[in-house]
PDB file of C-alpha atoms in Angstrom:
ATOM      1  CA  MET A   1     112.597 112.401  90.688  1.00 49.00           C
ATOM      2  CA  SER A   2     110.560 114.480  93.146  1.00 51.00           C
ATOM      3  CA  THR A   3     111.664 118.029  93.842  1.00 50.00           C
ATOM      4  CA  LEU A   4     110.035 118.021  97.295  1.00 55.00           C
ATOM      5  CA  ALA A   5     112.266 117.711 100.355  1.00 58.00           C
ATOM      6  CA  ASN A   6     111.823 114.611 102.499  1.00 64.00           C
ATOM      7  CA  SER A   7     110.968 115.060 106.163  1.00 69.00           C
ATOM      8  CA  SER A   8     112.970 113.095 108.727  1.00 76.00           C
ATOM      9  CA  ASN A   9     109.849 112.754 110.878  1.00 80.00           C
ATOM     10  CA  ILE A  10     107.874 110.442 108.578  1.00 80.00           C
ATOM     11  CA  PHE A  11     107.679 106.740 109.397  1.00 78.00           C
ATOM     12  CA  TRP A  12     106.174 103.769 107.528  1.00 74.00           C
ATOM     13  CA  HIS A  13     103.210 102.158 109.313  1.00 78.00           C
ATOM     14  CA  GLU A  14     102.534  98.483 108.642  1.00 81.00           C
ATOM     15  CA  CYS A  15      98.984  97.110 108.698  1.00 81.00           C
ATOM     16  CA  PRO A  16      98.002  93.531 109.593  1.00 81.00           C
ATOM     17  CA  VAL A  17      96.224  92.970 106.277  1.00 88.00           C
ATOM     18  CA  GLY A  18      98.900  92.840 103.601  1.00 87.00           C
ATOM     19  CA  LYS A  19      99.335  92.174  99.911  1.00 87.00           C
ATOM     20  CA  THR A  20      99.222  88.399 100.352  1.00 90.00           C
ATOM     21  CA  GLU A  21      95.814  88.584 102.043  1.00 94.00           C
ATOM     22  CA  ARG A  22      94.467  90.928  99.384  1.00 94.00           C
ATOM     23  CA  HIS A  23      95.668  88.614  96.607  1.00 93.00           C
ATOM     24  CA  LYS A  24      93.840  85.701  98.231  1.00 93.00           C
ATOM     25  CA  LEU A  25      90.658  87.756  98.587  1.00 94.00           C
ATOM     26  CA  LEU A  26      90.685  88.784  94.919  1.00 95.00           C
ATOM     27  CA  ASN A  27      92.188  85.543  93.541  1.00 95.00           C
ATOM     28  CA  GLN A  28      94.621  87.517  91.425  1.00 97.00           C
ATOM     29  CA  LYS A  29      98.016  89.178  91.753  1.00 96.00           C
ATOM     30  CA  GLY A  30      98.459  92.921  91.614  1.00 96.00           C
ATOM     31  CA  CYS A  31     100.622  94.375  88.857  1.00 97.00           C
ATOM     32  CA  VAL A  32     101.040  97.407  86.627  1.00 98.00           C
ATOM     33  CA  VAL A  33     100.436  97.164  82.886  1.00 98.00           C
ATOM     34  CA  TRP A  34     102.152 100.298  81.566  1.00 98.00           C
ATOM     35  CA  ILE A  35     101.037 101.136  78.013  1.00 98.00           C
ATOM     36  CA  THR A  36     103.323 103.579  76.208  1.00 98.00           C
ATOM     37  CA  GLY A  37     103.412 104.936  72.676  1.00 97.00           C
ATOM     38  CA  LEU A  38     102.779 107.942  70.486  1.00 96.00           C
ATOM     39  CA  SER A  39      99.542 109.879  70.559  1.00 95.00           C
ATOM     40  CA  GLY A  40      97.075 108.007  68.372  1.00 94.00           C
ATOM     41  CA  SER A  41      98.847 104.654  68.717  1.00 95.00           C
ATOM     42  CA  GLY A  42      95.869 103.026  70.442  1.00 95.00           C
ATOM     43  CA  LYS A  43      96.906 103.194  74.101  1.00 97.00           C
ATOM     44  CA  SER A  44      93.518 104.193  75.507  1.00 95.00           C
ATOM     45  CA  THR A  45      91.731 101.798  73.158  1.00 96.00           C
ATOM     46  CA  LEU A  46      93.849  98.925  74.433  1.00 98.00           C
ATOM     47  CA  ALA A  47      93.478 100.016  78.068  1.00 98.00           C
ATOM     48  CA  CYS A  48      89.672 100.033  77.889  1.00 97.00           C
ATOM     49  CA  SER A  49      89.487  96.799  75.906  1.00 98.00           C
ATOM     50  CA  LEU A  50      91.848  95.088  78.333  1.00 98.00           C
ATOM     51  CA  SER A  51      89.868  96.321  81.338  1.00 98.00           C
ATOM     52  CA  ARG A  52      86.644  95.036  79.772  1.00 98.00           C
ATOM     53  CA  GLU A  53      88.162  91.627  79.053  1.00 98.00           C
ATOM     54  CA  LEU A  54      89.514  91.304  82.584  1.00 98.00           C
ATOM     55  CA  HIS A  55      86.137  92.330  84.007  1.00 98.00           C
ATOM     56  CA  SER A  56      84.429  89.626  81.957  1.00 97.00           C
ATOM     57  CA  ARG A  57      86.780  87.118  83.581  1.00 97.00           C
ATOM     58  CA  GLY A  58      85.970  88.352  87.074  1.00 97.00           C
ATOM     59  CA  LYS A  59      89.289  90.154  87.505  1.00 97.00           C
ATOM     60  CA  LEU A  60      89.533  93.589  89.095  1.00 97.00           C
ATOM     61  CA  SER A  61      91.447  96.274  87.233  1.00 98.00           C
ATOM     62  CA  TYR A  62      91.611 100.045  87.070  1.00 98.00           C
ATOM     63  CA  VAL A  63      92.665 102.304  84.200  1.00 98.00           C
ATOM     64  CA  LEU A  64      94.871 105.338  84.793  1.00 97.00           C
ATOM     65  CA  ASP A  65      94.515 107.356  81.603  1.00 95.00           C
ATOM     66  CA  GLY A  66      97.031 110.115  80.996  1.00 91.00           C
ATOM     67  CA  ASP A  67      94.517 112.669  79.716  1.00 90.00           C
ATOM     68  CA  ASN A  68      91.994 111.892  82.456  1.00 94.00           C
ATOM     69  CA  LEU A  69      94.610 112.303  85.176  1.00 94.00           C
ATOM     70  CA  ARG A  70      95.435 115.805  83.944  1.00 93.00           C
ATOM     71  CA  HIS A  71      91.903 116.814  84.967  1.00 95.00           C
ATOM     72  CA  GLY A  72      92.684 116.094  88.619  1.00 96.00           C
ATOM     73  CA  LEU A  73      95.816 114.468  90.052  1.00 93.00           C
ATOM     74  CA  ASN A  74      98.100 116.121  87.490  1.00 94.00           C
ATOM     75  CA  LYS A  75      96.088 119.271  86.930  1.00 94.00           C
ATOM     76  CA  GLY A  76      98.429 122.214  86.613  1.00 91.00           C
ATOM     77  CA  LEU A  77     101.311 120.273  85.103  1.00 94.00           C
ATOM     78  CA  GLY A  78     102.393 121.303  81.631  1.00 90.00           C
ATOM     79  CA  PHE A  79     104.412 119.509  78.970  1.00 88.00           C
ATOM     80  CA  SER A  80     107.938 120.660  79.703  1.00 88.00           C
ATOM     81  CA  ALA A  81     110.476 117.905  80.311  1.00 87.00           C
ATOM     82  CA  GLU A  82     110.316 118.627  84.048  1.00 93.00           C
ATOM     83  CA  ASP A  83     106.507 118.547  84.177  1.00 93.00           C
ATOM     84  CA  ARG A  84     106.380 115.370  82.112  1.00 91.00           C
ATOM     85  CA  THR A  85     108.749 113.724  84.587  1.00 94.00           C
ATOM     86  CA  GLU A  86     106.614 114.785  87.559  1.00 96.00           C
ATOM     87  CA  ASN A  87     103.473 113.671  85.715  1.00 95.00           C
ATOM     88  CA  ILE A  88     104.887 110.178  85.237  1.00 96.00           C
ATOM     89  CA  ARG A  89     106.280 110.017  88.785  1.00 96.00           C
ATOM     90  CA  ARG A  90     102.850 110.722  90.257  1.00 97.00           C
ATOM     91  CA  VAL A  91     101.158 108.151  88.076  1.00 97.00           C
ATOM     92  CA  GLY A  92     103.843 105.610  88.937  1.00 97.00           C
ATOM     93  CA  GLU A  93     103.254 106.113  92.660  1.00 97.00           C
ATOM     94  CA  VAL A  94      99.483 105.730  92.279  1.00 98.00           C
ATOM     95  CA  ALA A  95      99.897 102.670  90.062  1.00 98.00           C
ATOM     96  CA  LYS A  96     102.166 101.139  92.702  1.00 97.00           C
ATOM     97  CA  LEU A  97      99.426 101.572  95.320  1.00 97.00           C
ATOM     98  CA  PHE A  98      96.806  99.954  93.070  1.00 97.00           C
ATOM     99  CA  ALA A  99      99.113  97.001  92.446  1.00 97.00           C
ATOM    100  CA  ASP A 100      99.795  96.684  96.168  1.00 95.00           C
ATOM    101  CA  ALA A 101      96.024  96.646  96.722  1.00 96.00           C
ATOM    102  CA  GLY A 102      95.877  93.598  94.451  1.00 96.00           C
ATOM    103  CA  LEU A 103      94.447  95.255  91.356  1.00 97.00           C
ATOM    104  CA  ILE A 104      95.702  94.973  87.809  1.00 98.00           C
ATOM    105  CA  CYS A 105      96.489  98.635  87.214  1.00 98.00           C
ATOM    106  CA  ILE A 106      96.455  99.672  83.567  1.00 98.00           C
ATOM    107  CA  ALA A 107      98.389 102.905  83.037  1.00 98.00           C
ATOM    108  CA  SER A 108      97.929 104.461  79.606  1.00 97.00           C
ATOM    109  CA  LEU A 109     100.270 107.368  78.929  1.00 96.00           C
ATOM    110  CA  ILE A 110     102.547 108.543  76.135  1.00 95.00           C
ATOM    111  CA  SER A 111     105.353 108.600  78.755  1.00 95.00           C
ATOM    112  CA  PRO A 112     107.928 109.528  76.107  1.00 94.00           C
ATOM    113  CA  TYR A 113     111.126 109.408  78.181  1.00 95.00           C
ATOM    114  CA  ARG A 114     112.764 106.076  78.895  1.00 96.00           C
ATOM    115  CA  LYS A 115     114.264 107.203  82.202  1.00 96.00           C
ATOM    116  CA  ASP A 116     110.845 108.146  83.563  1.00 96.00           C
ATOM    117  CA  ARG A 117     109.318 104.790  82.645  1.00 97.00           C
ATOM    118  CA  ASP A 118     112.334 102.993  84.112  1.00 97.00           C
ATOM    119  CA  ALA A 119     111.916 104.969  87.332  1.00 97.00           C
ATOM    120  CA  CYS A 120     108.329 103.721  87.580  1.00 97.00           C
ATOM    121  CA  ARG A 121     109.501 100.164  86.953  1.00 97.00           C
ATOM    122  CA  ALA A 122     111.973 100.558  89.807  1.00 96.00           C
ATOM    123  CA  MET A 123     109.094 101.317  92.193  1.00 96.00           C
ATOM    124  CA  LEU A 124     107.873  97.714  91.925  1.00 93.00           C
ATOM    125  CA  ALA A 125     109.326  94.260  91.828  1.00 83.00           C
ATOM    126  CA  ASP A 126     110.460  94.031  88.203  1.00 74.00           C
ATOM    127  CA  ALA A 127     108.149  91.130  87.313  1.00 91.00           C
ATOM    128  CA  ASN A 128     105.133  93.194  88.445  1.00 96.00           C
ATOM    129  CA  PHE A 129     105.785  95.996  85.937  1.00 98.00           C
ATOM    130  CA  ILE A 130     104.645  94.996  82.474  1.00 98.00           C
ATOM    131  CA  GLU A 131     105.634  97.497  79.815  1.00 98.00           C
ATOM    132  CA  VAL A 132     103.487  97.387  76.684  1.00 98.00           C
ATOM    133  CA  PHE A 133     104.924  99.250  73.692  1.00 98.00           C
ATOM    134  CA  MET A 134     102.404 100.378  71.090  1.00 98.00           C
ATOM    135  CA  ASN A 135     104.828 100.254  68.179  1.00 97.00           C
ATOM    136  CA  MET A 136     102.844 102.164  65.574  1.00 97.00           C
ATOM    137  CA  SER A 137     104.441 104.325  62.904  1.00 95.00           C
ATOM    138  CA  LEU A 138     104.129 108.093  63.080  1.00 95.00           C
ATOM    139  CA  SER A 139     102.261 108.095  59.768  1.00 95.00           C
ATOM    140  CA  LEU A 140      99.675 105.640  61.118  1.00 96.00           C
ATOM    141  CA  CYS A 141      99.239 107.655  64.300  1.00 95.00           C
ATOM    142  CA  GLU A 142      98.737 110.845  62.294  1.00 94.00           C
ATOM    143  CA  SER A 143      96.118 109.148  60.133  1.00 93.00           C
ATOM    144  CA  ARG A 144      94.238 108.136  63.297  1.00 91.00           C
ATOM    145  CA  ASP A 145      94.395 111.635  64.804  1.00 88.00           C
ATOM    146  CA  ALA A 146      90.705 112.327  65.400  1.00 83.00           C
ATOM    147  CA  ARG A 147      91.418 115.425  67.513  1.00 88.00           C
ATOM    148  CA  GLY A 148      93.697 117.011  64.921  1.00 93.00           C
ATOM    149  CA  LEU A 149      96.606 117.405  67.341  1.00 94.00           C
ATOM    150  CA  TYR A 150      99.309 116.381  64.874  1.00 95.00           C
ATOM    151  CA  LYS A 151      97.997 118.891  62.358  1.00 93.00           C
ATOM    152  CA  LEU A 152      98.166 121.636  64.968  1.00 94.00           C
ATOM    153  CA  ALA A 153     101.671 120.548  66.015  1.00 94.00           C
ATOM    154  CA  ARG A 154     102.948 120.562  62.438  1.00 94.00           C
ATOM    155  CA  ALA A 155     101.457 124.021  62.005  1.00 93.00           C
ATOM    156  CA  GLY A 156     103.408 125.195  65.042  1.00 93.00           C
ATOM    157  CA  LYS A 157     100.278 125.805  67.105  1.00 94.00           C
ATOM    158  CA  ILE A 158     101.209 123.151  69.683  1.00 92.00           C
ATOM    159  CA  LYS A 159     104.783 123.183  70.959  1.00 91.00           C
ATOM    160  CA  GLY A 160     106.652 120.228  72.448  1.00 89.00           C
ATOM    161  CA  PHE A 161     104.397 117.633  70.832  1.00 93.00           C
ATOM    162  CA  THR A 162     105.807 114.107  71.094  1.00 94.00           C
ATOM    163  CA  GLY A 163     106.891 112.739  67.733  1.00 92.00           C
ATOM    164  CA  ILE A 164     106.964 116.153  66.052  1.00 95.00           C
ATOM    165  CA  ASP A 165     109.214 118.532  67.981  1.00 91.00           C
ATOM    166  CA  ASP A 166     109.759 116.489  71.126  1.00 91.00           C
ATOM    167  CA  PRO A 167     111.313 113.002  71.131  1.00 93.00           C
ATOM    168  CA  TYR A 168     109.735 109.652  71.917  1.00 96.00           C
ATOM    169  CA  GLU A 169     112.211 107.118  73.296  1.00 97.00           C
ATOM    170  CA  PRO A 170     110.955 103.591  72.579  1.00 97.00           C
ATOM    171  CA  PRO A 171     111.430 100.851  75.179  1.00 97.00           C
ATOM    172  CA  LEU A 172     114.546  98.721  74.889  1.00 96.00           C
ATOM    173  CA  ASN A 173     113.271  95.672  76.779  1.00 94.00           C
ATOM    174  CA  CYS A 174     109.493  95.825  76.999  1.00 97.00           C
ATOM    175  CA  GLU A 175     107.521  92.763  78.045  1.00 97.00           C
ATOM    176  CA  ILE A 176     104.951  93.141  75.250  1.00 98.00           C
ATOM    177  CA  GLU A 177     105.214  94.828  71.852  1.00 98.00           C
ATOM    178  CA  ILE A 178     102.114  95.443  69.771  1.00 97.00           C
ATOM    179  CA  GLN A 179     102.846  96.221  66.144  1.00 96.00           C
ATOM    180  CA  GLU A 180     100.862  97.405  63.175  1.00 94.00           C
ATOM    181  CA  LYS A 181     100.254  94.906  60.399  1.00 90.00           C
ATOM    182  CA  ASP A 182     100.248  96.112  56.799  1.00 89.00           C
ATOM    183  CA  GLY A 183      99.837  99.676  58.019  1.00 89.00           C
ATOM    184  CA  VAL A 184      96.864  98.844  60.235  1.00 90.00           C
ATOM    185  CA  CYS A 185      96.585  98.751  64.003  1.00 93.00           C
ATOM    186  CA  PRO A 186      95.365  95.378  65.369  1.00 95.00           C
ATOM    187  CA  THR A 187      91.778  95.198  66.608  1.00 96.00           C
ATOM    188  CA  PRO A 188      91.095  96.106  70.250  1.00 97.00           C
ATOM    189  CA  SER A 189      90.164  92.504  71.071  1.00 96.00           C
ATOM    190  CA  ALA A 190      93.339  91.162  69.464  1.00 97.00           C
ATOM    191  CA  MET A 191      95.514  93.602  71.418  1.00 97.00           C
ATOM    192  CA  ALA A 192      93.737  92.861  74.684  1.00 98.00           C
ATOM    193  CA  GLY A 193      94.050  89.140  74.012  1.00 97.00           C
ATOM    194  CA  GLN A 194      97.806  89.472  73.605  1.00 97.00           C
ATOM    195  CA  VAL A 195      98.121  91.157  77.001  1.00 98.00           C
ATOM    196  CA  VAL A 196      95.710  88.775  78.748  1.00 98.00           C
ATOM    197  CA  SER A 197      97.685  85.799  77.437  1.00 98.00           C
ATOM    198  CA  TYR A 198     100.827  87.270  78.997  1.00 98.00           C
ATOM    199  CA  LEU A 199      99.061  87.844  82.323  1.00 98.00           C
ATOM    200  CA  GLU A 200      97.765  84.280  82.287  1.00 97.00           C
ATOM    201  CA  ASP A 201     101.156  82.806  81.466  1.00 97.00           C
ATOM    202  CA  LYS A 202     102.822  84.771  84.282  1.00 96.00           C
ATOM    203  CA  GLY A 203     100.196  83.791  86.858  1.00 96.00           C
ATOM    204  CA  PHE A 204      98.657  87.205  87.534  1.00 97.00           C
ATOM    205  CA  LEU A 205      95.077  86.037  86.997  1.00 96.00           C
ATOM    206  CA  GLN A 206      95.079  83.651  89.929  1.00 90.00           C
ATOM    207  CA  ASP A 207      96.531  83.600  93.418  1.00 73.00           C
ATOM    208  CA  GLN A 208      98.805  80.591  93.596  1.00 67.00           C
TER     209      GLN A 208
END
């Protein structure tokens, strides 16, 4: 996915303290919770609620928010297909490092293209990549659009906006799907609870 050439003079250096030791120290297992969905689907709301719930349980997590990352790590990247791919690649690499450190990394990005998300999944052992699909209708997302981005996109003032004039490719085999009920997005605590239950069932919240 990267356009940068690889040097033949780079070698991997192993350290004596590894992932197993870090898991024991933190009493949890590192993983990536990748939250994907349309703008306004509740990704950031879920990410923050999930992080708060994990913190209350004494579990260490870190949120990688798509908008926040464009202020630093991904500053300078636009919204072309190529820039979106590089944006996701960078976040995937950082998320991989957080997971290796033993943290529960919560990545919250639209990440509209299936191939880009799958490439991030391929960076980790499959069981350690937990894809969460915020399956909210476009109409619901537009009604929740506090920043008025959909309105601007429909007026042609924002080009390449996901869901309007750029496609969103939903996951085919996500681990968790969060759906609207009667046209309403579930509460933050309910969404976080659904993800925490999955993490508990799969043994990520303890080192055993």
